[in-house]
PDB file of N, CA, C and O in Angstrom:
ATOM      1  N   UNK A 311      77.341 -58.227  84.608  1.00 93.00           N
ATOM      2  CA  UNK A 311      76.720 -57.028  85.015  1.00 93.00           C
ATOM      3  C   UNK A 311      77.459 -55.835  84.350  1.00 93.00           C
ATOM      4  O   UNK A 311      78.686 -55.804  84.490  1.00 93.00           O
ATOM      5  N   UNK A 312      76.766 -54.935  83.747  1.00 95.00           N
ATOM      6  CA  UNK A 312      77.375 -53.775  83.101  1.00 95.00           C
ATOM      7  C   UNK A 312      76.764 -52.522  83.683  1.00 95.00           C
ATOM      8  O   UNK A 312      75.590 -52.455  83.990  1.00 95.00           O
ATOM      9  N   UNK A 313      77.608 -51.491  83.865  1.00 96.00           N
ATOM     10  CA  UNK A 313      77.153 -50.182  84.162  1.00 96.00           C
ATOM     11  C   UNK A 313      76.949 -49.467  82.840  1.00 96.00           C
ATOM     12  O   UNK A 313      77.845 -49.484  82.001  1.00 96.00           O
ATOM     13  N   UNK A 314      75.770 -48.888  82.611  1.00 95.00           N
ATOM     14  CA  UNK A 314      75.463 -48.277  81.319  1.00 95.00           C
ATOM     15  C   UNK A 314      75.068 -46.835  81.516  1.00 95.00           C
ATOM     16  O   UNK A 314      74.234 -46.560  82.395  1.00 95.00           O
ATOM     17  N   UNK A 315      75.633 -45.959  80.731  1.00 95.00           N
ATOM     18  CA  UNK A 315      75.318 -44.548  80.745  1.00 95.00           C
ATOM     19  C   UNK A 315      74.407 -44.301  79.481  1.00 95.00           C
ATOM     20  O   UNK A 315      74.866 -44.496  78.379  1.00 95.00           O
ATOM     21  N   UNK A 316      73.179 -43.824  79.685  1.00 96.00           N
ATOM     22  CA  UNK A 316      72.312 -43.578  78.580  1.00 96.00           C
ATOM     23  C   UNK A 316      71.982 -42.067  78.562  1.00 96.00           C
ATOM     24  O   UNK A 316      71.741 -41.499  79.557  1.00 96.00           O
ATOM     25  N   UNK A 317      72.184 -41.470  77.368  1.00 96.00           N
ATOM     26  CA  UNK A 317      71.982 -39.998  77.293  1.00 96.00           C
ATOM     27  C   UNK A 317      70.503 -39.660  77.201  1.00 96.00           C
ATOM     28  O   UNK A 317      69.614 -40.514  77.272  1.00 96.00           O
ATOM     29  N   UNK A 318      70.245 -38.371  77.101  1.00 96.00           N
ATOM     30  CA  UNK A 318      68.890 -37.860  77.135  1.00 96.00           C
ATOM     31  C   UNK A 318      68.019 -38.252  75.894  1.00 96.00           C
ATOM     32  O   UNK A 318      66.844 -38.055  75.896  1.00 96.00           O
ATOM     33  N   UNK A 319      68.704 -38.774  74.886  1.00 95.00           N
ATOM     34  CA  UNK A 319      67.980 -39.247  73.656  1.00 95.00           C
ATOM     35  C   UNK A 319      67.773 -40.730  73.742  1.00 95.00           C
ATOM     36  O   UNK A 319      67.213 -41.280  72.806  1.00 95.00           O
ATOM     37  N   UNK A 320      68.291 -41.422  74.714  1.00 95.00           N
ATOM     38  CA  UNK A 320      68.122 -42.886  74.825  1.00 95.00           C
ATOM     39  C   UNK A 320      69.192 -43.638  74.244  1.00 95.00           C
ATOM     40  O   UNK A 320      69.134 -44.903  74.127  1.00 95.00           O
ATOM     41  N   UNK A 321      70.329 -43.028  73.795  1.00 94.00           N
ATOM     42  CA  UNK A 321      71.493 -43.679  73.269  1.00 94.00           C
ATOM     43  C   UNK A 321      72.510 -44.085  74.335  1.00 94.00           C
ATOM     44  O   UNK A 321      72.781 -43.256  75.186  1.00 94.00           O
ATOM     45  N   UNK A 322      73.051 -45.283  74.221  1.00 94.00           N
ATOM     46  CA  UNK A 322      74.091 -45.685  75.135  1.00 94.00           C
ATOM     47  C   UNK A 322      75.366 -44.941  74.774  1.00 94.00           C
ATOM     48  O   UNK A 322      75.875 -45.055  73.627  1.00 94.00           O
ATOM     49  N   UNK A 323      75.949 -44.290  75.721  1.00 94.00           N
ATOM     50  CA  UNK A 323      77.162 -43.524  75.526  1.00 94.00           C
ATOM     51  C   UNK A 323      78.413 -44.221  76.157  1.00 94.00           C
ATOM     52  O   UNK A 323      79.523 -43.968  75.628  1.00 94.00           O
ATOM     53  N   UNK A 324      78.209 -45.040  77.136  1.00 93.00           N
ATOM     54  CA  UNK A 324      79.329 -45.714  77.734  1.00 93.00           C
ATOM     55  C   UNK A 324      78.883 -46.990  78.485  1.00 93.00           C
ATOM     56  O   UNK A 324      77.787 -46.958  79.049  1.00 93.00           O
ATOM     57  N   UNK A 325      79.664 -48.008  78.460  1.00 93.00           N
ATOM     58  CA  UNK A 325      79.438 -49.198  79.220  1.00 93.00           C
ATOM     59  C   UNK A 325      80.712 -49.519  80.033  1.00 93.00           C
ATOM     60  O   UNK A 325      81.776 -49.216  79.588  1.00 93.00           O
ATOM     61  N   UNK A 326      80.539 -50.147  81.158  1.00 94.00           N
ATOM     62  CA  UNK A 326      81.650 -50.525  82.003  1.00 94.00           C
ATOM     63  C   UNK A 326      81.307 -51.915  82.641  1.00 94.00           C
ATOM     64  O   UNK A 326      80.229 -52.025  83.206  1.00 94.00           O
ATOM     65  N   UNK A 327      82.199 -52.860  82.451  1.00 93.00           N
ATOM     66  CA  UNK A 327      81.958 -54.155  83.064  1.00 93.00           C
ATOM     67  C   UNK A 327      82.083 -54.067  84.532  1.00 93.00           C
ATOM     68  O   UNK A 327      83.161 -53.667  85.059  1.00 93.00           O
ATOM     69  N   UNK A 328      81.031 -54.518  85.279  1.00 95.00           N
ATOM     70  CA  UNK A 328      81.042 -54.486  86.693  1.00 95.00           C
ATOM     71  C   UNK A 328      81.403 -55.919  87.238  1.00 95.00           C
ATOM     72  O   UNK A 328      82.109 -55.991  88.212  1.00 95.00           O
ATOM     73  N   UNK A 329      80.801 -56.918  86.678  1.00 93.00           N
ATOM     74  CA  UNK A 329      81.154 -58.243  87.040  1.00 93.00           C
ATOM     75  C   UNK A 329      81.146 -59.120  85.765  1.00 93.00           C
ATOM     76  O   UNK A 329      80.303 -58.980  84.924  1.00 93.00           O
ATOM     77  N   UNK A 330      82.138 -60.063  85.680  1.00 91.00           N
ATOM     78  CA  UNK A 330      82.355 -60.819  84.504  1.00 91.00           C
ATOM     79  C   UNK A 330      81.573 -62.118  84.454  1.00 91.00           C
ATOM     80  O   UNK A 330      81.241 -62.691  85.477  1.00 91.00           O
ATOM     81  N   UNK A 331      81.262 -62.575  83.236  1.00 86.00           N
ATOM     82  CA  UNK A 331      80.699 -63.891  82.992  1.00 86.00           C
ATOM     83  C   UNK A 331      81.761 -64.988  83.189  1.00 86.00           C
ATOM     84  O   UNK A 331      81.415 -66.173  83.229  1.00 86.00           O
ATOM     85  N   UNK A 332      83.000 -64.567  83.108  1.00 86.00           N
ATOM     86  CA  UNK A 332      84.093 -65.545  83.108  1.00 86.00           C
ATOM     87  C   UNK A 332      84.730 -65.761  81.770  1.00 86.00           C
ATOM     88  O   UNK A 332      85.783 -66.336  81.639  1.00 86.00           O
ATOM     89  N   UNK A 333      84.080 -65.154  80.781  1.00 85.00           N
ATOM     90  CA  UNK A 333      84.513 -65.252  79.387  1.00 85.00           C
ATOM     91  C   UNK A 333      84.724 -63.856  78.854  1.00 85.00           C
ATOM     92  O   UNK A 333      83.741 -63.111  78.710  1.00 85.00           O
ATOM     93  N   UNK A 334      85.947 -63.507  78.469  1.00 88.00           N
ATOM     94  CA  UNK A 334      86.110 -62.157  77.914  1.00 88.00           C
ATOM     95  C   UNK A 334      85.296 -62.021  76.614  1.00 88.00           C
ATOM     96  O   UNK A 334      84.835 -60.926  76.359  1.00 88.00           O
ATOM     97  N   UNK A 335      85.197 -63.026  75.794  1.00 84.00           N
ATOM     98  CA  UNK A 335      84.476 -62.967  74.545  1.00 84.00           C
ATOM     99  C   UNK A 335      83.033 -62.687  74.814  1.00 84.00           C
ATOM    100  O   UNK A 335      82.429 -61.832  74.155  1.00 84.00           O
ATOM    101  N   UNK A 336      82.386 -63.360  75.754  1.00 85.00           N
ATOM    102  CA  UNK A 336      80.995 -63.071  76.048  1.00 85.00           C
ATOM    103  C   UNK A 336      80.779 -61.687  76.700  1.00 85.00           C
ATOM    104  O   UNK A 336      79.792 -61.044  76.415  1.00 85.00           O
ATOM    105  N   UNK A 337      81.670 -61.298  77.574  1.00 88.00           N
ATOM    106  CA  UNK A 337      81.620 -59.979  78.198  1.00 88.00           C
ATOM    107  C   UNK A 337      81.663 -58.963  77.094  1.00 88.00           C
ATOM    108  O   UNK A 337      80.817 -58.041  77.135  1.00 88.00           O
ATOM    109  N   UNK A 338      82.533 -59.066  76.136  1.00 87.00           N
ATOM    110  CA  UNK A 338      82.667 -58.112  75.061  1.00 87.00           C
ATOM    111  C   UNK A 338      81.404 -58.111  74.200  1.00 87.00           C
ATOM    112  O   UNK A 338      80.957 -57.035  73.787  1.00 87.00           O
ATOM    113  N   UNK A 339      80.862 -59.291  73.921  1.00 85.00           N
ATOM    114  CA  UNK A 339      79.661 -59.409  73.072  1.00 85.00           C
ATOM    115  C   UNK A 339      78.486 -58.710  73.825  1.00 85.00           C
ATOM    116  O   UNK A 339      77.680 -57.986  73.115  1.00 85.00           O
ATOM    117  N   UNK A 340      78.379 -58.822  75.063  1.00 87.00           N
ATOM    118  CA  UNK A 340      77.303 -58.240  75.864  1.00 87.00           C
ATOM    119  C   UNK A 340      77.448 -56.681  75.875  1.00 87.00           C
ATOM    120  O   UNK A 340      76.457 -55.972  75.640  1.00 87.00           O
ATOM    121  N   UNK A 341      78.599 -56.189  75.968  1.00 89.00           N
ATOM    122  CA  UNK A 341      78.859 -54.742  75.945  1.00 89.00           C
ATOM    123  C   UNK A 341      78.575 -54.184  74.494  1.00 89.00           C
ATOM    124  O   UNK A 341      77.957 -53.200  74.398  1.00 89.00           O
ATOM    125  N   UNK A 342      79.001 -54.913  73.486  1.00 87.00           N
ATOM    126  CA  UNK A 342      78.675 -54.454  72.093  1.00 87.00           C
ATOM    127  C   UNK A 342      77.194 -54.448  71.818  1.00 87.00           C
ATOM    128  O   UNK A 342      76.688 -53.560  71.159  1.00 87.00           O
ATOM    129  N   UNK A 343      76.521 -55.411  72.340  1.00 86.00           N
ATOM    130  CA  UNK A 343      75.034 -55.445  72.171  1.00 86.00           C
ATOM    131  C   UNK A 343      74.359 -54.311  72.787  1.00 86.00           C
ATOM    132  O   UNK A 343      73.391 -53.697  72.199  1.00 86.00           O
ATOM    133  N   UNK A 344      74.857 -53.842  73.926  1.00 88.00           N
ATOM    134  CA  UNK A 344      74.256 -52.669  74.577  1.00 88.00           C
ATOM    135  C   UNK A 344      74.566 -51.418  73.911  1.00 88.00           C
ATOM    136  O   UNK A 344      73.743 -50.486  73.832  1.00 88.00           O
ATOM    137  N   UNK A 345      75.739 -51.290  73.302  1.00 85.00           N
ATOM    138  CA  UNK A 345      76.125 -50.048  72.613  1.00 85.00           C
ATOM    139  C   UNK A 345      75.105 -49.821  71.411  1.00 85.00           C
ATOM    140  O   UNK A 345      74.808 -48.660  71.133  1.00 85.00           O
ATOM    141  N   UNK A 346      74.692 -50.885  70.844  1.00 84.00           N
ATOM    142  CA  UNK A 346      73.763 -50.741  69.687  1.00 84.00           C
ATOM    143  C   UNK A 346      72.293 -50.581  70.147  1.00 84.00           C
ATOM    144  O   UNK A 346      71.451 -50.319  69.319  1.00 84.00           O
ATOM    145  N   UNK A 347      72.011 -50.754  71.406  1.00 88.00           N
ATOM    146  CA  UNK A 347      70.624 -50.665  71.997  1.00 88.00           C
ATOM    147  C   UNK A 347      70.183 -49.211  72.024  1.00 88.00           C
ATOM    148  O   UNK A 347      70.975 -48.289  72.093  1.00 88.00           O
ATOM    149  N   UNK A 348      68.856 -49.066  71.935  1.00 91.00           N
ATOM    150  CA  UNK A 348      68.220 -47.777  72.119  1.00 91.00           C
ATOM    151  C   UNK A 348      67.228 -47.923  73.285  1.00 91.00           C
ATOM    152  O   UNK A 348      66.522 -48.913  73.416  1.00 91.00           O
ATOM    153  N   UNK A 349      67.205 -46.949  74.164  1.00 93.00           N
ATOM    154  CA  UNK A 349      66.268 -46.962  75.259  1.00 93.00           C
ATOM    155  C   UNK A 349      65.296 -45.729  75.251  1.00 93.00           C
ATOM    156  O   UNK A 349      65.556 -44.791  74.639  1.00 93.00           O
ATOM    157  N   UNK A 350      64.201 -45.909  75.910  1.00 94.00           N
ATOM    158  CA  UNK A 350      63.276 -44.871  76.094  1.00 94.00           C
ATOM    159  C   UNK A 350      63.951 -43.875  77.110  1.00 94.00           C
ATOM    160  O   UNK A 350      64.341 -44.345  78.138  1.00 94.00           O
ATOM    161  N   UNK A 351      64.100 -42.630  76.758  1.00 92.00           N
ATOM    162  CA  UNK A 351      64.730 -41.722  77.671  1.00 92.00           C
ATOM    163  C   UNK A 351      64.112 -41.649  79.078  1.00 92.00           C
ATOM    164  O   UNK A 351      62.899 -41.637  79.108  1.00 92.00           O
ATOM    165  N   UNK A 352      64.935 -41.559  80.082  1.00 92.00           N
ATOM    166  CA  UNK A 352      64.390 -41.315  81.409  1.00 92.00           C
ATOM    167  C   UNK A 352      63.973 -39.845  81.561  1.00 92.00           C
ATOM    168  O   UNK A 352      64.587 -39.009  81.091  1.00 92.00           O
ATOM    169  N   UNK A 353      62.811 -39.702  82.172  1.00 95.00           N
ATOM    170  CA  UNK A 353      62.301 -38.320  82.314  1.00 95.00           C
ATOM    171  C   UNK A 353      62.030 -37.976  83.810  1.00 95.00           C
ATOM    172  O   UNK A 353      61.526 -38.824  84.515  1.00 95.00           O
ATOM    173  N   UNK A 354      62.339 -36.800  84.135  1.00 95.00           N
ATOM    174  CA  UNK A 354      61.939 -36.196  85.426  1.00 95.00           C
ATOM    175  C   UNK A 354      61.241 -34.845  85.133  1.00 95.00           C
ATOM    176  O   UNK A 354      61.810 -34.031  84.414  1.00 95.00           O
ATOM    177  N   UNK A 355      60.120 -34.688  85.754  1.00 95.00           N
ATOM    178  CA  UNK A 355      59.294 -33.454  85.508  1.00 95.00           C
ATOM    179  C   UNK A 355      59.145 -33.128  84.027  1.00 95.00           C
ATOM    180  O   UNK A 355      59.220 -32.006  83.588  1.00 95.00           O
ATOM    181  N   UNK A 356      58.983 -34.210  83.228  1.00 94.00           N
ATOM    182  CA  UNK A 356      58.758 -34.077  81.787  1.00 94.00           C
ATOM    183  C   UNK A 356      60.001 -33.863  80.913  1.00 94.00           C
ATOM    184  O   UNK A 356      59.915 -33.869  79.699  1.00 94.00           O
ATOM    185  N   UNK A 357      61.141 -33.644  81.564  1.00 96.00           N
ATOM    186  CA  UNK A 357      62.382 -33.404  80.796  1.00 96.00           C
ATOM    187  C   UNK A 357      63.212 -34.696  80.730  1.00 96.00           C
ATOM    188  O   UNK A 357      63.402 -35.395  81.716  1.00 96.00           O
ATOM    189  N   UNK A 358      63.692 -35.025  79.559  1.00 96.00           N
ATOM    190  CA  UNK A 358      64.577 -36.208  79.398  1.00 96.00           C
ATOM    191  C   UNK A 358      66.033 -35.792  79.980  1.00 96.00           C
ATOM    192  O   UNK A 358      66.491 -34.760  79.714  1.00 96.00           O
ATOM    193  N   UNK A 359      66.517 -36.774  80.779  1.00 96.00           N
ATOM    194  CA  UNK A 359      67.845 -36.538  81.398  1.00 96.00           C
ATOM    195  C   UNK A 359      68.715 -37.752  81.197  1.00 96.00           C
ATOM    196  O   UNK A 359      68.193 -38.888  81.098  1.00 96.00           O
ATOM    197  N   UNK A 360      70.075 -37.576  81.195  1.00 97.00           N
ATOM    198  CA  UNK A 360      70.938 -38.748  81.091  1.00 97.00           C
ATOM    199  C   UNK A 360      70.883 -39.501  82.395  1.00 97.00           C
ATOM    200  O   UNK A 360      70.600 -38.973  83.443  1.00 97.00           O
ATOM    201  N   UNK A 361      71.127 -40.810  82.320  1.00 96.00           N
ATOM    202  CA  UNK A 361      71.121 -41.712  83.528  1.00 96.00           C
ATOM    203  C   UNK A 361      72.151 -42.777  83.392  1.00 96.00           C
ATOM    204  O   UNK A 361      72.504 -43.161  82.292  1.00 96.00           O
ATOM    205  N   UNK A 362      72.656 -43.163  84.518  1.00 96.00           N
ATOM    206  CA  UNK A 362      73.565 -44.260  84.578  1.00 96.00           C
ATOM    207  C   UNK A 362      72.945 -45.367  85.456  1.00 96.00           C
ATOM    208  O   UNK A 362      72.367 -45.079  86.554  1.00 96.00           O
ATOM    209  N   UNK A 363      72.919 -46.554  84.956  1.00 94.00           N
ATOM    210  CA  UNK A 363      72.251 -47.647  85.682  1.00 94.00           C
ATOM    211  C   UNK A 363      73.051 -48.977  85.536  1.00 94.00           C
ATOM    212  O   UNK A 363      73.887 -49.079  84.687  1.00 94.00           O
ATOM    213  N   UNK A 364      72.702 -49.927  86.359  1.00 95.00           N
ATOM    214  CA  UNK A 364      73.303 -51.251  86.225  1.00 95.00           C
ATOM    215  C   UNK A 364      72.364 -52.160  85.358  1.00 95.00           C
ATOM    216  O   UNK A 364      71.094 -52.106  85.512  1.00 95.00           O
ATOM    217  N   UNK A 365      72.938 -52.867  84.486  1.00 91.00           N
ATOM    218  CA  UNK A 365      72.180 -53.689  83.547  1.00 91.00           C
ATOM    219  C   UNK A 365      72.701 -55.137  83.750  1.00 91.00           C
ATOM    220  O   UNK A 365      73.782 -55.477  83.221  1.00 91.00           O
ATOM    221  N   UNK A 366      71.898 -56.047  84.304  1.00 91.00           N
ATOM    222  CA  UNK A 366      72.286 -57.464  84.430  1.00 91.00           C
ATOM    223  C   UNK A 366      72.150 -58.031  83.029  1.00 91.00           C
ATOM    224  O   UNK A 366      71.180 -57.767  82.306  1.00 91.00           O
ATOM    225  N   UNK A 367      73.094 -58.928  82.656  1.00 83.00           N
ATOM    226  CA  UNK A 367      73.053 -59.631  81.361  1.00 83.00           C
ATOM    227  C   UNK A 367      73.245 -61.064  81.598  1.00 83.00           C
ATOM    228  O   UNK A 367      74.109 -61.464  82.353  1.00 83.00           O
ATOM    229  N   UNK A 368      72.336 -61.849  81.001  1.00 77.00           N
ATOM    230  CA  UNK A 368      72.492 -63.334  81.077  1.00 77.00           C
ATOM    231  C   UNK A 368      72.974 -63.723  79.675  1.00 77.00           C
ATOM    232  O   UNK A 368      72.356 -63.490  78.663  1.00 77.00           O
ATOM    233  N   UNK A 369      74.130 -64.403  79.713  1.00 68.00           N
ATOM    234  CA  UNK A 369      74.669 -64.860  78.444  1.00 68.00           C
ATOM    235  C   UNK A 369      74.980 -66.351  78.565  1.00 68.00           C
ATOM    236  O   UNK A 369      75.317 -66.839  79.629  1.00 68.00           O
ATOM    237  N   UNK A 370      74.673 -67.056  77.458  1.00 65.00           N
ATOM    238  CA  UNK A 370      74.867 -68.502  77.460  1.00 65.00           C
ATOM    239  C   UNK A 370      75.098 -68.899  76.015  1.00 65.00           C
ATOM    240  O   UNK A 370      74.333 -68.588  75.163  1.00 65.00           O
ATOM    241  N   UNK A 371      76.167 -69.666  75.830  1.00 61.00           N
ATOM    242  CA  UNK A 371      76.504 -70.136  74.486  1.00 61.00           C
ATOM    243  C   UNK A 371      75.616 -71.381  74.261  1.00 61.00           C
ATOM    244  O   UNK A 371      75.433 -72.227  75.095  1.00 61.00           O
ATOM    245  N   UNK A 372      75.019 -71.479  73.075  1.00 62.00           N
ATOM    246  CA  UNK A 372      74.191 -72.614  72.783  1.00 62.00           C
ATOM    247  C   UNK A 372      75.072 -73.778  72.281  1.00 62.00           C
ATOM    248  O   UNK A 372      76.202 -73.541  71.806  1.00 62.00           O
ATOM    249  N   UNK A 373      74.563 -74.975  72.344  1.00 63.00           N
ATOM    250  CA  UNK A 373      75.371 -76.178  71.909  1.00 63.00           C
ATOM    251  C   UNK A 373      75.723 -76.057  70.468  1.00 63.00           C
ATOM    252  O   UNK A 373      76.828 -76.526  70.102  1.00 63.00           O
ATOM    253  N   UNK A 374      74.929 -75.406  69.664  1.00 64.00           N
ATOM    254  CA  UNK A 374      75.195 -75.369  68.201  1.00 64.00           C
ATOM    255  C   UNK A 374      76.315 -74.350  67.944  1.00 64.00           C
ATOM    256  O   UNK A 374      76.956 -74.315  66.850  1.00 64.00           O
ATOM    257  N   UNK A 375      76.732 -73.532  68.965  1.00 63.00           N
ATOM    258  CA  UNK A 375      77.826 -72.611  68.801  1.00 63.00           C
ATOM    259  C   UNK A 375      79.113 -73.074  69.352  1.00 63.00           C
ATOM    260  O   UNK A 375      80.117 -72.325  69.345  1.00 63.00           O
ATOM    261  N   UNK A 376      79.195 -74.268  69.809  1.00 62.00           N
ATOM    262  CA  UNK A 376      80.344 -74.820  70.398  1.00 62.00           C
ATOM    263  C   UNK A 376      81.531 -74.749  69.386  1.00 62.00           C
ATOM    264  O   UNK A 376      81.400 -75.186  68.313  1.00 62.00           O
ATOM    265  N   UNK A 377      82.613 -74.102  69.788  1.00 63.00           N
ATOM    266  CA  UNK A 377      83.759 -74.025  68.913  1.00 63.00           C
ATOM    267  C   UNK A 377      83.732 -72.862  67.932  1.00 63.00           C
ATOM    268  O   UNK A 377      84.612 -72.689  67.101  1.00 63.00           O
ATOM    269  N   UNK A 378      82.647 -72.090  68.013  1.00 61.00           N
ATOM    270  CA  UNK A 378      82.438 -70.950  67.085  1.00 61.00           C
ATOM    271  C   UNK A 378      82.565 -69.699  67.932  1.00 61.00           C
ATOM    272  O   UNK A 378      82.157 -69.633  69.053  1.00 61.00           O
ATOM    273  N   UNK A 379      83.136 -68.634  67.372  1.00 60.00           N
ATOM    274  CA  UNK A 379      83.249 -67.359  67.990  1.00 60.00           C
ATOM    275  C   UNK A 379      81.866 -66.918  68.451  1.00 60.00           C
ATOM    276  O   UNK A 379      80.911 -66.995  67.653  1.00 60.00           O
ATOM    277  N   UNK A 380      81.707 -66.398  69.684  1.00 54.00           N
ATOM    278  CA  UNK A 380      80.356 -65.885  70.113  1.00 54.00           C
ATOM    279  C   UNK A 380      79.825 -64.784  69.171  1.00 54.00           C
ATOM    280  O   UNK A 380      78.618 -64.732  69.071  1.00 54.00           O
ATOM    281  N   UNK A 381      80.700 -64.058  68.501  1.00 55.00           N
ATOM    282  CA  UNK A 381      80.159 -62.999  67.649  1.00 55.00           C
ATOM    283  C   UNK A 381      79.585 -63.600  66.303  1.00 55.00           C
ATOM    284  O   UNK A 381      78.890 -62.962  65.604  1.00 55.00           O
ATOM    285  N   UNK A 382      79.998 -64.825  66.006  1.00 58.00           N
ATOM    286  CA  UNK A 382      79.554 -65.512  64.750  1.00 58.00           C
ATOM    287  C   UNK A 382      78.326 -66.361  64.937  1.00 58.00           C
ATOM    288  O   UNK A 382      77.826 -66.914  64.024  1.00 58.00           O
ATOM    289  N   UNK A 383      77.892 -66.460  66.174  1.00 57.00           N
ATOM    290  CA  UNK A 383      76.820 -67.430  66.493  1.00 57.00           C
ATOM    291  C   UNK A 383      75.505 -66.756  66.655  1.00 57.00           C
ATOM    292  O   UNK A 383      75.403 -65.593  67.175  1.00 57.00           O
TER     293      UNK A 383
END
């Protein structure tokens, strides 16, 4: 689970690990994937505003990736 701060343009500005998968490599990969993500900006009364939300992430290494860095798979 990651806490994600998204700015008014939909860009991720900060992530914080809330609960771990048990693997530092997978946790890091999930955080890096979100930093590259773009979101539709949240709007209130027609104006885009920054928002912080919780983002559940499901990560699972595939059998073909056994013994390979999660970033290389």
